[in-house]
Amino acid sequence: MLQLYKPEDYKRVLETALLAAVEPLSLAELKKLFDEPFDDETWRTLLDDLRRDWADRGVELVQLSSGWRFQTRLEYQGFLDRLKNEKPQKYSRAVMETLAIIAYRQPVTRGDIEDIRGVAVSPNIIRTLEGRGWVDTVGHRDSPGRPALYATTKKFLDELSLRSLSELPPLAEIERMIDAQPTETPTTPESEPAASAAQSAEASSGEQIANHEKASAQSDAFPGTAAT
């Protein structure tokens, strides 16, 4: 096995592991690469140095909710999209509105979503979000019927290149994303305006997000490391 003697050697191992990984690698997973028990400051230095090494490249090293990974810089993604044989899946306005409500008000029940949107939520909408890996059941509310509580997943944050819910974009940006979605034929009537639902989702979102973050904070996160 290759002998490691200097920081550059350790960085090359980190680089190789991160480039070969299919999913983001957490700090706990990265620590398995070496016998040396480096402290957090050393790990922070190694990863920050590696990130700077790639600062002028088409890909960048980023820290996400579930760990570290190399990913394409946003400004180059459009070129890579031309190589794809299939167009990205598009979602209905109802699906996007429901996702926005869950993201900003989580954890929420299906009934909460219906109260905000003012229309019944088709089970297919929840199944679509769960199938995409963006939403999951995180518990049940202590109320009659014990309805399921829904929240976004680490995969949802990873695909937005975010480390935590506190980095969610402003609600206006979410509304623009919803408006940019092409219209699809829904399986159930879903025709009410998005504005009122989005505005309701914003109300009290700060407290909801703070509570969720407190419960799901990762023990291996680096405090103070800036996201790219």
mmCIF file of C-alpha atoms in Angstrom:
data_model
loop_
_atom_site.group_PDB
_atom_site.id
_atom_site.type_symbol
_atom_site.label_atom_id
_atom_site.label_comp_id
_atom_site.label_asym_id
_atom_site.label_seq_id
_atom_site.Cartn_x
_atom_site.Cartn_y
_atom_site.Cartn_z
ATOM 1 C CA MET A 1 0.000 0.000 0.000
ATOM 2 C CA LEU A 2 1.149 3.532 -0.750
ATOM 3 C CA GLN A 3 2.943 5.226 2.139
ATOM 4 C CA LEU A 4 1.656 8.647 3.160
ATOM 5 C CA TYR A 5 4.158 11.197 4.434
ATOM 6 C CA LYS A 6 2.847 14.712 3.822
ATOM 7 C CA PRO A 7 -0.458 16.607 3.594
ATOM 8 C CA GLU A 8 -0.442 16.411 -0.219
ATOM 9 C CA ASP A 9 -0.443 12.616 0.024
ATOM 10 C CA TYR A 10 -3.495 12.615 2.269
ATOM 11 C CA LYS A 11 -5.270 15.098 0.010
ATOM 12 C CA ARG A 12 -4.721 12.846 -3.011
ATOM 13 C CA VAL A 13 -6.317 9.929 -1.155
ATOM 14 C CA LEU A 14 -9.279 12.112 -0.177
ATOM 15 C CA GLU A 15 -9.564 13.350 -3.746
ATOM 16 C CA THR A 16 -9.546 9.815 -5.139
ATOM 17 C CA ALA A 17 -12.166 8.576 -2.692
ATOM 18 C CA LEU A 18 -14.487 11.523 -3.300
ATOM 19 C CA LEU A 19 -14.180 11.297 -7.086
ATOM 20 C CA ALA A 20 -14.909 7.567 -7.020
ATOM 21 C CA ALA A 21 -17.840 7.796 -4.602
ATOM 22 C CA VAL A 22 -21.377 7.494 -5.956
ATOM 23 C CA GLU A 23 -22.900 9.253 -2.950
ATOM 24 C CA PRO A 24 -21.587 12.050 -0.689
ATOM 25 C CA LEU A 25 -19.142 10.814 1.941
ATOM 26 C CA SER A 26 -19.618 11.862 5.550
ATOM 27 C CA LEU A 27 -16.707 12.796 7.775
ATOM 28 C CA ALA A 28 -17.131 9.497 9.624
ATOM 29 C CA GLU A 29 -16.699 7.641 6.330
ATOM 30 C CA LEU A 30 -13.696 9.728 5.296
ATOM 31 C CA LYS A 31 -11.992 8.962 8.611
ATOM 32 C CA LYS A 32 -11.944 5.273 7.641
ATOM 33 C CA LEU A 33 -9.419 6.072 4.913
ATOM 34 C CA PHE A 34 -6.523 6.667 7.315
ATOM 35 C CA ASP A 35 -5.087 5.017 10.401
ATOM 36 C CA GLU A 36 -4.098 8.378 11.867
ATOM 37 C CA PRO A 37 -6.674 9.865 14.277
ATOM 38 C CA PHE A 38 -6.633 13.415 12.891
ATOM 39 C CA ASP A 39 -8.409 16.106 14.889
ATOM 40 C CA ASP A 40 -11.245 18.151 13.375
ATOM 41 C CA GLU A 41 -8.949 21.086 12.635
ATOM 42 C CA THR A 42 -6.685 18.880 10.517
ATOM 43 C CA TRP A 43 -9.641 17.458 8.616
ATOM 44 C CA ARG A 44 -11.011 20.941 8.020
ATOM 45 C CA THR A 45 -7.632 22.063 6.681
ATOM 46 C CA LEU A 46 -7.295 19.061 4.354
ATOM 47 C CA LEU A 47 -10.780 19.463 2.903
ATOM 48 C CA ASP A 48 -10.543 23.240 2.579
ATOM 49 C CA ASP A 49 -7.168 22.911 0.831
ATOM 50 C CA LEU A 50 -8.607 20.316 -1.532
ATOM 51 C CA ARG A 51 -11.548 22.582 -2.258
ATOM 52 C CA ARG A 52 -9.164 25.419 -3.146
ATOM 53 C CA ASP A 53 -7.197 23.076 -5.429
ATOM 54 C CA TRP A 54 -10.356 22.685 -7.516
ATOM 55 C CA ALA A 55 -11.448 26.320 -7.348
ATOM 56 C CA ASP A 56 -10.762 26.997 -11.050
ATOM 57 C CA ARG A 57 -12.155 23.726 -12.388
ATOM 58 C CA GLY A 58 -15.501 22.772 -13.905
ATOM 59 C CA VAL A 59 -16.308 20.686 -10.849
ATOM 60 C CA GLU A 60 -16.155 21.732 -7.220
ATOM 61 C CA LEU A 61 -15.899 20.090 -3.819
ATOM 62 C CA VAL A 62 -18.928 20.914 -1.693
ATOM 63 C CA GLN A 63 -20.221 20.001 1.745
ATOM 64 C CA LEU A 64 -23.838 18.862 1.706
ATOM 65 C CA SER A 65 -26.303 17.633 4.282
ATOM 66 C CA SER A 66 -25.087 14.028 4.057
ATOM 67 C CA GLY A 67 -21.400 14.662 3.464
ATOM 68 C CA TRP A 68 -18.817 15.830 0.939
ATOM 69 C CA ARG A 69 -18.786 15.302 -2.822
ATOM 70 C CA PHE A 70 -17.477 16.644 -6.104
ATOM 71 C CA GLN A 71 -20.182 18.056 -8.351
ATOM 72 C CA THR A 72 -20.509 19.995 -11.582
ATOM 73 C CA ARG A 73 -20.522 23.752 -11.201
ATOM 74 C CA LEU A 74 -23.958 25.129 -11.955
ATOM 75 C CA GLU A 75 -22.783 27.298 -14.853
ATOM 76 C CA TYR A 76 -21.604 24.198 -16.759
ATOM 77 C CA GLN A 77 -24.602 21.964 -16.110
ATOM 78 C CA GLY A 78 -26.440 23.163 -19.215
ATOM 79 C CA PHE A 79 -23.703 21.768 -21.455
ATOM 80 C CA LEU A 80 -23.818 18.363 -19.769
ATOM 81 C CA ASP A 81 -27.588 18.245 -20.112
ATOM 82 C CA ARG A 82 -27.082 18.016 -23.882
ATOM 83 C CA LEU A 83 -25.483 14.599 -23.402
ATOM 84 C CA LYS A 84 -28.556 13.152 -21.709
ATOM 85 C CA ASN A 85 -30.817 10.999 -23.846
ATOM 86 C CA GLU A 86 -33.818 11.570 -21.602
ATOM 87 C CA LYS A 87 -35.220 14.914 -20.580
ATOM 88 C CA PRO A 88 -35.430 15.610 -16.830
ATOM 89 C CA GLN A 89 -38.735 14.589 -15.328
ATOM 90 C CA LYS A 90 -41.172 17.456 -14.916
ATOM 91 C CA TYR A 91 -43.588 17.693 -12.021
ATOM 92 C CA SER A 92 -47.043 19.189 -11.795
ATOM 93 C CA ARG A 93 -47.708 22.478 -10.073
ATOM 94 C CA ALA A 94 -49.548 20.582 -7.322
ATOM 95 C CA VAL A 95 -46.469 18.450 -6.612
ATOM 96 C CA MET A 96 -44.182 21.496 -6.490
ATOM 97 C CA GLU A 97 -46.553 23.424 -4.214
ATOM 98 C CA THR A 98 -46.805 20.454 -1.852
ATOM 99 C CA LEU A 99 -43.020 20.126 -1.748
ATOM 100 C CA ALA A 100 -42.651 23.838 -0.947
ATOM 101 C CA ILE A 101 -45.147 23.567 1.920
ATOM 102 C CA ILE A 102 -43.373 20.544 3.386
ATOM 103 C CA ALA A 103 -39.963 22.216 3.040
ATOM 104 C CA TYR A 104 -40.975 25.439 4.804
ATOM 105 C CA ARG A 105 -43.449 24.096 7.365
ATOM 106 C CA GLN A 106 -42.093 20.655 8.224
ATOM 107 C CA PRO A 107 -42.996 18.444 9.861
ATOM 108 C CA VAL A 108 -46.548 18.574 8.490
ATOM 109 C CA THR A 109 -49.428 16.172 8.012
ATOM 110 C CA ARG A 110 -51.399 15.685 4.858
ATOM 111 C CA GLY A 111 -54.224 17.558 6.582
ATOM 112 C CA ASP A 112 -51.919 20.533 7.228
ATOM 113 C CA ILE A 113 -51.038 20.636 3.536
ATOM 114 C CA GLU A 114 -54.701 20.501 2.577
ATOM 115 C CA ASP A 115 -55.521 23.350 4.968
ATOM 116 C CA ILE A 116 -52.824 25.523 3.383
ATOM 117 C CA ARG A 117 -53.588 24.641 -0.232
ATOM 118 C CA GLY A 118 -57.341 24.679 0.253
ATOM 119 C CA VAL A 119 -57.798 21.486 -1.744
ATOM 120 C CA ALA A 120 -57.548 17.750 -1.128
ATOM 121 C CA VAL A 121 -54.044 16.327 -1.580
ATOM 122 C CA SER A 122 -53.963 13.255 -3.779
ATOM 123 C CA PRO A 123 -52.045 10.298 -2.267
ATOM 124 C CA ASN A 124 -50.209 10.153 -5.600
ATOM 125 C CA ILE A 125 -48.585 13.512 -4.836
ATOM 126 C CA ILE A 126 -47.079 12.243 -1.586
ATOM 127 C CA ARG A 127 -46.033 8.989 -3.270
ATOM 128 C CA THR A 128 -44.329 10.954 -6.038
ATOM 129 C CA LEU A 129 -42.283 12.969 -3.537
ATOM 130 C CA GLU A 130 -41.433 9.864 -1.505
ATOM 131 C CA GLY A 131 -40.474 7.962 -4.646
ATOM 132 C CA ARG A 132 -38.141 10.780 -5.655
ATOM 133 C CA GLY A 133 -36.496 10.525 -2.242
ATOM 134 C CA TRP A 134 -37.298 14.133 -1.361
ATOM 135 C CA VAL A 135 -39.874 13.487 1.377
ATOM 136 C CA ASP A 136 -40.212 10.859 4.084
ATOM 137 C CA THR A 137 -42.409 10.042 7.069
ATOM 138 C CA VAL A 138 -40.649 11.206 10.236
ATOM 139 C CA GLY A 139 -43.280 10.334 12.840
ATOM 140 C CA HIS A 140 -46.956 10.598 13.682
ATOM 141 C CA ARG A 141 -48.846 13.443 15.295
ATOM 142 C CA ASP A 142 -50.354 12.724 18.703
ATOM 143 C CA SER A 143 -53.906 13.427 17.601
ATOM 144 C CA PRO A 144 -56.923 11.334 16.578
ATOM 145 C CA GLY A 145 -55.921 8.934 13.834
ATOM 146 C CA ARG A 146 -52.200 9.606 14.458
ATOM 147 C CA PRO A 147 -51.618 11.114 10.991
ATOM 148 C CA ALA A 148 -48.179 10.740 9.435
ATOM 149 C CA LEU A 149 -45.773 13.671 9.680
ATOM 150 C CA TYR A 150 -43.816 14.474 6.529
ATOM 151 C CA ALA A 151 -40.445 16.217 6.220
ATOM 152 C CA THR A 152 -37.792 16.642 3.567
ATOM 153 C CA THR A 153 -34.809 14.300 3.404
ATOM 154 C CA LYS A 154 -31.052 14.721 3.217
ATOM 155 C CA LYS A 155 -31.310 13.729 -0.442
ATOM 156 C CA PHE A 156 -33.587 16.727 -1.006
ATOM 157 C CA LEU A 157 -30.923 19.011 0.478
ATOM 158 C CA ASP A 158 -28.137 17.251 -1.425
ATOM 159 C CA GLU A 159 -29.894 17.749 -4.759
ATOM 160 C CA LEU A 160 -30.250 21.453 -3.978
ATOM 161 C CA SER A 161 -26.566 21.542 -2.920
ATOM 162 C CA LEU A 162 -27.542 22.642 0.590
ATOM 163 C CA ARG A 163 -26.143 21.595 3.960
ATOM 164 C CA SER A 164 -29.177 22.453 6.070
ATOM 165 C CA LEU A 165 -32.736 23.734 5.921
ATOM 166 C CA SER A 166 -31.527 27.153 7.032
ATOM 167 C CA GLU A 167 -29.931 27.512 3.576
ATOM 168 C CA LEU A 168 -33.230 27.089 1.732
ATOM 169 C CA PRO A 169 -33.669 29.821 -0.885
ATOM 170 C CA PRO A 170 -36.134 32.672 -0.314
ATOM 171 C CA LEU A 171 -39.742 31.709 -0.834
ATOM 172 C CA ALA A 172 -39.939 34.000 -3.879
ATOM 173 C CA GLU A 173 -37.347 31.787 -5.577
ATOM 174 C CA ILE A 174 -39.417 28.704 -4.801
ATOM 175 C CA GLU A 175 -42.439 30.444 -6.339
ATOM 176 C CA ARG A 176 -40.424 31.173 -9.496
ATOM 177 C CA MET A 177 -39.417 27.518 -9.663
ATOM 178 C CA ILE A 178 -43.075 26.500 -9.383
ATOM 179 C CA ASP A 179 -44.116 28.979 -12.077
ATOM 180 C CA ALA A 180 -41.356 27.698 -14.376
ATOM 181 C CA GLN A 181 -42.678 24.152 -14.268
ATOM 182 C CA PRO A 182 -44.622 23.140 -17.405
ATOM 183 C CA THR A 183 -48.292 22.392 -16.840
ATOM 184 C CA GLU A 184 -49.162 18.719 -16.521
ATOM 185 C CA THR A 185 -52.520 17.021 -16.398
ATOM 186 C CA PRO A 186 -53.050 16.134 -12.712
ATOM 187 C CA THR A 187 -54.751 12.949 -11.577
ATOM 188 C CA THR A 188 -57.136 14.947 -9.374
ATOM 189 C CA PRO A 189 -58.445 18.520 -9.588
ATOM 190 C CA GLU A 190 -55.591 20.784 -8.470
ATOM 191 C CA SER A 191 -56.281 24.219 -9.932
ATOM 192 C CA GLU A 192 -56.141 26.808 -7.168
ATOM 193 C CA PRO A 193 -53.526 29.597 -7.327
ATOM 194 C CA ALA A 194 -50.112 28.867 -5.848
ATOM 195 C CA ALA A 195 -49.562 32.301 -4.320
ATOM 196 C CA SER A 196 -51.743 31.848 -1.248
ATOM 197 C CA ALA A 197 -50.319 28.412 -0.549
ATOM 198 C CA ALA A 198 -46.752 29.637 -0.882
ATOM 199 C CA GLN A 199 -47.387 32.651 1.317
ATOM 200 C CA SER A 200 -48.984 30.483 3.999
ATOM 201 C CA ALA A 201 -46.017 28.140 3.853
ATOM 202 C CA GLU A 202 -43.706 31.026 4.697
ATOM 203 C CA ALA A 203 -45.575 31.916 7.895
ATOM 204 C CA SER A 204 -43.825 30.609 11.028
ATOM 205 C CA SER A 205 -41.337 28.691 8.871
ATOM 206 C CA GLY A 206 -38.369 29.942 10.903
ATOM 207 C CA GLU A 207 -39.486 28.191 14.068
ATOM 208 C CA GLN A 208 -40.416 25.017 12.185
ATOM 209 C CA ILE A 209 -37.033 24.864 10.454
ATOM 210 C CA ALA A 210 -35.107 25.574 13.656
ATOM 211 C CA ASN A 211 -36.883 22.759 15.501
ATOM 212 C CA HIS A 212 -36.275 20.310 12.685
ATOM 213 C CA GLU A 213 -32.606 21.240 12.424
ATOM 214 C CA LYS A 214 -32.090 20.767 16.155
ATOM 215 C CA ALA A 215 -33.461 17.247 15.901
ATOM 216 C CA SER A 216 -31.516 16.219 12.793
ATOM 217 C CA ALA A 217 -28.131 17.972 13.198
ATOM 218 C CA GLN A 218 -25.209 15.797 12.166
ATOM 219 C CA SER A 219 -22.504 15.125 14.730
ATOM 220 C CA ASP A 220 -19.819 15.093 12.045
ATOM 221 C CA ALA A 221 -20.570 18.496 10.514
ATOM 222 C CA PHE A 222 -17.809 21.112 10.500
ATOM 223 C CA PRO A 223 -19.044 24.279 12.207
ATOM 224 C CA GLY A 224 -18.127 27.377 10.303
ATOM 225 C CA THR A 225 -17.231 25.681 7.021
ATOM 226 C CA ALA A 226 -18.678 27.791 4.231
ATOM 227 C CA ALA A 227 -20.746 26.175 1.513
ATOM 228 C CA THR A 228 -19.583 26.681 -2.042
#
